[in-house]
Amino acid sequence: MEIHRVLIAVVLSLVVLVIWNVLFPPAPPQQRAPESQEQVQEMPSTADEYRPDSAAPQDFVPPEFPEFEAIEGKQITVQTPLFEATFNSSGGVLEHFVLRQFRQSIEPDAPYIDLITPRSLMRGPMGVSWNRVPTWIEGEWTFDGEDLFLGDSDEKSLTFTGRIGGVNIIRTYTFRGDSYEIQEELEIVNSTEAQVAGEISNILATPAFSGDRYNPTRVAYFDQSGLSHEKDKQLREGFVHQNGLKWSAIGNHYFLLAFVPHNDRETVLRAELENEIYRIAVSETLYIEPGMVRSMANTYYIGPKDRDYLIDAPAELHRAIYYGWFNVIAKPLIISLNFFHSHTGNYGVAILLLTLVIKIIFWPLAQKSYKSMNQLKKLQPMMAKIREKYKDDRQKMNEEMMRLYKTYKVNPAGGCLPILVQIPVFIALYQGLMGAVELRHATFIEYLPFTDIVWLADLSARDPFYITPLVMGATMFLQQKMAPPPGDPLQAKIMLFLPLVFIFIFITFPSGLVLYWLANNVLSIGQQWWVLRSAGNKPLVKADGKDEPEEVKEVKEVEKSKPTKPSGSAKQGKKRKRK
């Protein structure tokens, strides 16, 4: 009987729960926790008029914006010391974004860089879509304001108001005169008598910034796993990412268009490359009760990849400055470069000083390398004798070579290992100079000496007369002549062509990179010459207890049999006898 009573009680409880859920269905869960700043809020001041009575939904009156009157789209201009932006009042879409600190070329009257082109307008840069419908095309919009002009310390705002698909959209942009950031307060208001579910998307779009293969345009995003870049092939197929997205962007080495959602919202990134237009859309799904509003804060950054402006941007946006595999080394090197520039006012001189500092840091390692190379050079006659004697017995040849190295305490890899340690620094500086916006249109020697011909007026462009690549190749050839020749004749011939290969590679590189490599070669030649001069004709020191190979003794006997040059005093004595 007790079991029957329990069963009856359970069945009755389920019946009551089912009937209750039918009569009073629960509201769908909100995306964010109640303590989040994005939680659904009541409309300010008049929210009570908009909130329907849950017990009497038939009395609901849809909310309306006071004096909402749709108008034709018109251009609104915002001018700051850093940029001039043009928006369309229909949706707040960006039509132009002109960087007032960056020109398209080094000509004094060259037009400024515009990061938004007519080709990208149909993709809706800085527009929003509702349920994948472009609000700037399908929605109705109104605007009540005027053009803005900001000084360095000014802060001003624009507000665009629209409606589409039963929701009202309020977009408020805030600008500062000393920043490339645009703050957005986005409000979505449910003006219907039923719950609204929809997807809101913030959009950025632009064509490739340049056709330079050394400076490609990429879509980047930053999440809990760090920074990632997507290749064009993936973008053409359509790319989607949604795990812990912090920001997403379109950029190249020099410029960036980025969108940053605040408060760690659950967003989805969709990126594509279509008709050579890069487009990103960051979306999230909203559930809004009748008469309620969902508020969201976002940041747009449109401008140069300049650490001074990005360091204070939200969500670690400064991580967009990325120099490749050795990024952790390249960043402090570029910071040092900017330090030298702040004292010299010339980035070419700053590159020379930075190269000198790096050379001083690695001086001890390079010193060991050049000393080892000098020792190998002195062993060349003995090594040639061993190769000739055992040319048909590779194993015996290697054994005798190793015995020779041990006899004179020479490490055959001693000339390479110190250089290998420096390679990551060289590559990091190479990548840093390649991707530093600071070098764009930076001048070293503006005119060829004693002429009015423009020369190294842009360190981010190639040398127009190929002077620096050719001189760099000559320094490489001189370095090879100072180093011991390879034992293999074929390898020696290949090494002779290496400077030509480097000239061919570097001839199209930015002149700032070539200047760094040239300066490093000149300093290396100077150090190598100093080592050779210090060593002079000092004989090799034989290790204690080590027997010299027979081939070494033969070489020494030949050297002894050679007539020695008379000294200066001996020559003077002979002259006296003749007199």
mmCIF file of N, CA, C and O in Angstrom, residues 352 355 359 370 471-472 475-476 478-479 482 515-529:
data_model
loop_
_atom_site.group_PDB
_atom_site.id
_atom_site.type_symbol
_atom_site.label_atom_id
_atom_site.label_comp_id
_atom_site.label_asym_id
_atom_site.label_seq_id
_atom_site.Cartn_x
_atom_site.Cartn_y
_atom_site.Cartn_z
ATOM 1 N N LEU A 352 71.782 51.509 -37.627
ATOM 2 C CA LEU A 352 73.226 51.331 -37.487
ATOM 3 C C LEU A 352 73.623 51.181 -36.018
ATOM 4 O O LEU A 352 74.441 50.316 -35.672
ATOM 5 N N THR A 355 72.470 47.766 -34.722
ATOM 6 C CA THR A 355 73.354 46.708 -35.220
ATOM 7 C C THR A 355 74.671 46.693 -34.455
ATOM 8 O O THR A 355 75.205 45.625 -34.131
ATOM 9 N N LYS A 359 76.167 43.684 -32.168
ATOM 10 C CA LYS A 359 77.505 43.163 -32.455
ATOM 11 C C LYS A 359 78.366 43.156 -31.195
ATOM 12 O O LYS A 359 79.142 42.220 -30.953
ATOM 13 N N TYR A 370 85.980 33.492 -35.037
ATOM 14 C CA TYR A 370 87.017 33.915 -35.970
ATOM 15 C C TYR A 370 88.381 33.314 -35.609
ATOM 16 O O TYR A 370 89.199 33.023 -36.497
ATOM 17 N N VAL A 471 76.771 46.661 -52.639
ATOM 18 C CA VAL A 471 77.835 46.809 -51.649
ATOM 19 C C VAL A 471 77.770 45.670 -50.635
ATOM 20 O O VAL A 471 78.803 45.145 -50.194
ATOM 21 N N MET A 472 76.563 45.282 -50.269
ATOM 22 C CA MET A 472 76.405 44.162 -49.334
ATOM 23 C C MET A 472 76.998 42.884 -49.916
ATOM 24 O O MET A 472 77.691 42.118 -49.230
ATOM 25 N N THR A 475 80.753 42.967 -49.641
ATOM 26 C CA THR A 475 81.241 42.663 -48.287
ATOM 27 C C THR A 475 81.179 41.171 -47.997
ATOM 28 O O THR A 475 82.068 40.628 -47.321
ATOM 29 N N MET A 476 80.175 40.489 -48.518
ATOM 30 C CA MET A 476 80.092 39.040 -48.333
ATOM 31 C C MET A 476 81.242 38.343 -49.053
ATOM 32 O O MET A 476 81.825 37.381 -48.533
ATOM 33 N N LEU A 478 84.194 39.616 -49.649
ATOM 34 C CA LEU A 478 85.404 39.886 -48.883
ATOM 35 C C LEU A 478 85.485 38.987 -47.646
ATOM 36 O O LEU A 478 86.562 38.490 -47.293
ATOM 37 N N GLN A 479 84.332 38.758 -46.998
ATOM 38 C CA GLN A 479 84.313 37.854 -45.842
ATOM 39 C C GLN A 479 84.749 36.453 -46.233
ATOM 40 O O GLN A 479 85.472 35.777 -45.486
ATOM 41 N N MET A 482 88.469 36.132 -46.552
ATOM 42 C CA MET A 482 89.168 36.166 -45.270
ATOM 43 C C MET A 482 89.018 34.853 -44.506
ATOM 44 O O MET A 482 89.800 34.569 -43.600
ATOM 45 N N LEU A 515 70.267 47.666 -45.254
ATOM 46 C CA LEU A 515 71.182 48.492 -44.460
ATOM 47 C C LEU A 515 71.649 47.751 -43.217
ATOM 48 O O LEU A 515 72.843 47.784 -42.868
ATOM 49 N N TYR A 516 70.729 47.072 -42.542
ATOM 50 C CA TYR A 516 71.101 46.288 -41.362
ATOM 51 C C TYR A 516 72.110 45.197 -41.735
ATOM 52 O O TYR A 516 73.139 45.020 -41.070
ATOM 53 N N TRP A 517 71.835 44.448 -42.801
ATOM 54 C CA TRP A 517 72.710 43.335 -43.194
ATOM 55 C C TRP A 517 74.077 43.858 -43.618
ATOM 56 O O TRP A 517 75.113 43.261 -43.302
ATOM 57 N N LEU A 518 74.086 44.972 -44.342
ATOM 58 C CA LEU A 518 75.347 45.581 -44.780
ATOM 59 C C LEU A 518 76.169 46.041 -43.578
ATOM 60 O O LEU A 518 77.382 45.786 -43.501
ATOM 61 N N ALA A 519 75.525 46.700 -42.636
ATOM 62 C CA ALA A 519 76.243 47.172 -41.441
ATOM 63 C C ALA A 519 76.803 46.005 -40.643
ATOM 64 O O ALA A 519 77.936 46.057 -40.142
ATOM 65 N N ASN A 520 76.029 44.931 -40.533
ATOM 66 C CA ASN A 520 76.497 43.757 -39.799
ATOM 67 C C ASN A 520 77.711 43.135 -40.497
ATOM 68 O O ASN A 520 78.672 42.715 -39.840
ATOM 69 N N ASN A 521 77.699 43.076 -41.833
ATOM 70 C CA ASN A 521 78.836 42.535 -42.572
ATOM 71 C C ASN A 521 80.093 43.377 -42.372
ATOM 72 O O ASN A 521 81.194 42.841 -42.189
ATOM 73 N N VAL A 522 79.943 44.695 -42.418
ATOM 74 C CA VAL A 522 81.104 45.576 -42.247
ATOM 75 C C VAL A 522 81.710 45.398 -40.857
ATOM 76 O O VAL A 522 82.937 45.303 -40.702
ATOM 77 N N LEU A 523 80.869 45.336 -39.826
ATOM 78 C CA LEU A 523 81.376 45.129 -38.468
ATOM 79 C C LEU A 523 82.045 43.756 -38.342
ATOM 80 O O LEU A 523 83.065 43.621 -37.653
ATOM 81 N N SER A 524 81.489 42.756 -38.996
ATOM 82 C CA SER A 524 82.088 41.410 -38.951
ATOM 83 C C SER A 524 83.449 41.391 -39.626
ATOM 84 O O SER A 524 84.388 40.743 -39.146
ATOM 85 N N ILE A 525 83.559 42.093 -40.743
ATOM 86 C CA ILE A 525 84.852 42.165 -41.438
ATOM 87 C C ILE A 525 85.894 42.835 -40.540
ATOM 88 O O ILE A 525 87.045 42.390 -40.437
ATOM 89 N N GLY A 526 85.490 43.923 -39.881
ATOM 90 C CA GLY A 526 86.411 44.605 -38.982
ATOM 91 C C GLY A 526 86.883 43.710 -37.845
ATOM 92 O O GLY A 526 88.078 43.672 -37.516
ATOM 93 N N GLN A 527 85.954 42.972 -37.262
ATOM 94 C CA GLN A 527 86.332 42.071 -36.167
ATOM 95 C C GLN A 527 87.210 40.938 -36.674
ATOM 96 O O GLN A 527 88.194 40.556 -36.029
ATOM 97 N N GLN A 528 86.871 40.391 -37.833
ATOM 98 C CA GLN A 528 87.659 39.294 -38.393
ATOM 99 C C GLN A 528 89.083 39.764 -38.732
ATOM 100 O O GLN A 528 90.058 39.045 -38.487
ATOM 101 N N TRP A 529 89.198 40.972 -39.264
ATOM 102 C CA TRP A 529 90.527 41.514 -39.567
ATOM 103 C C TRP A 529 91.330 41.711 -38.273
ATOM 104 O O TRP A 529 92.539 41.444 -38.241
#
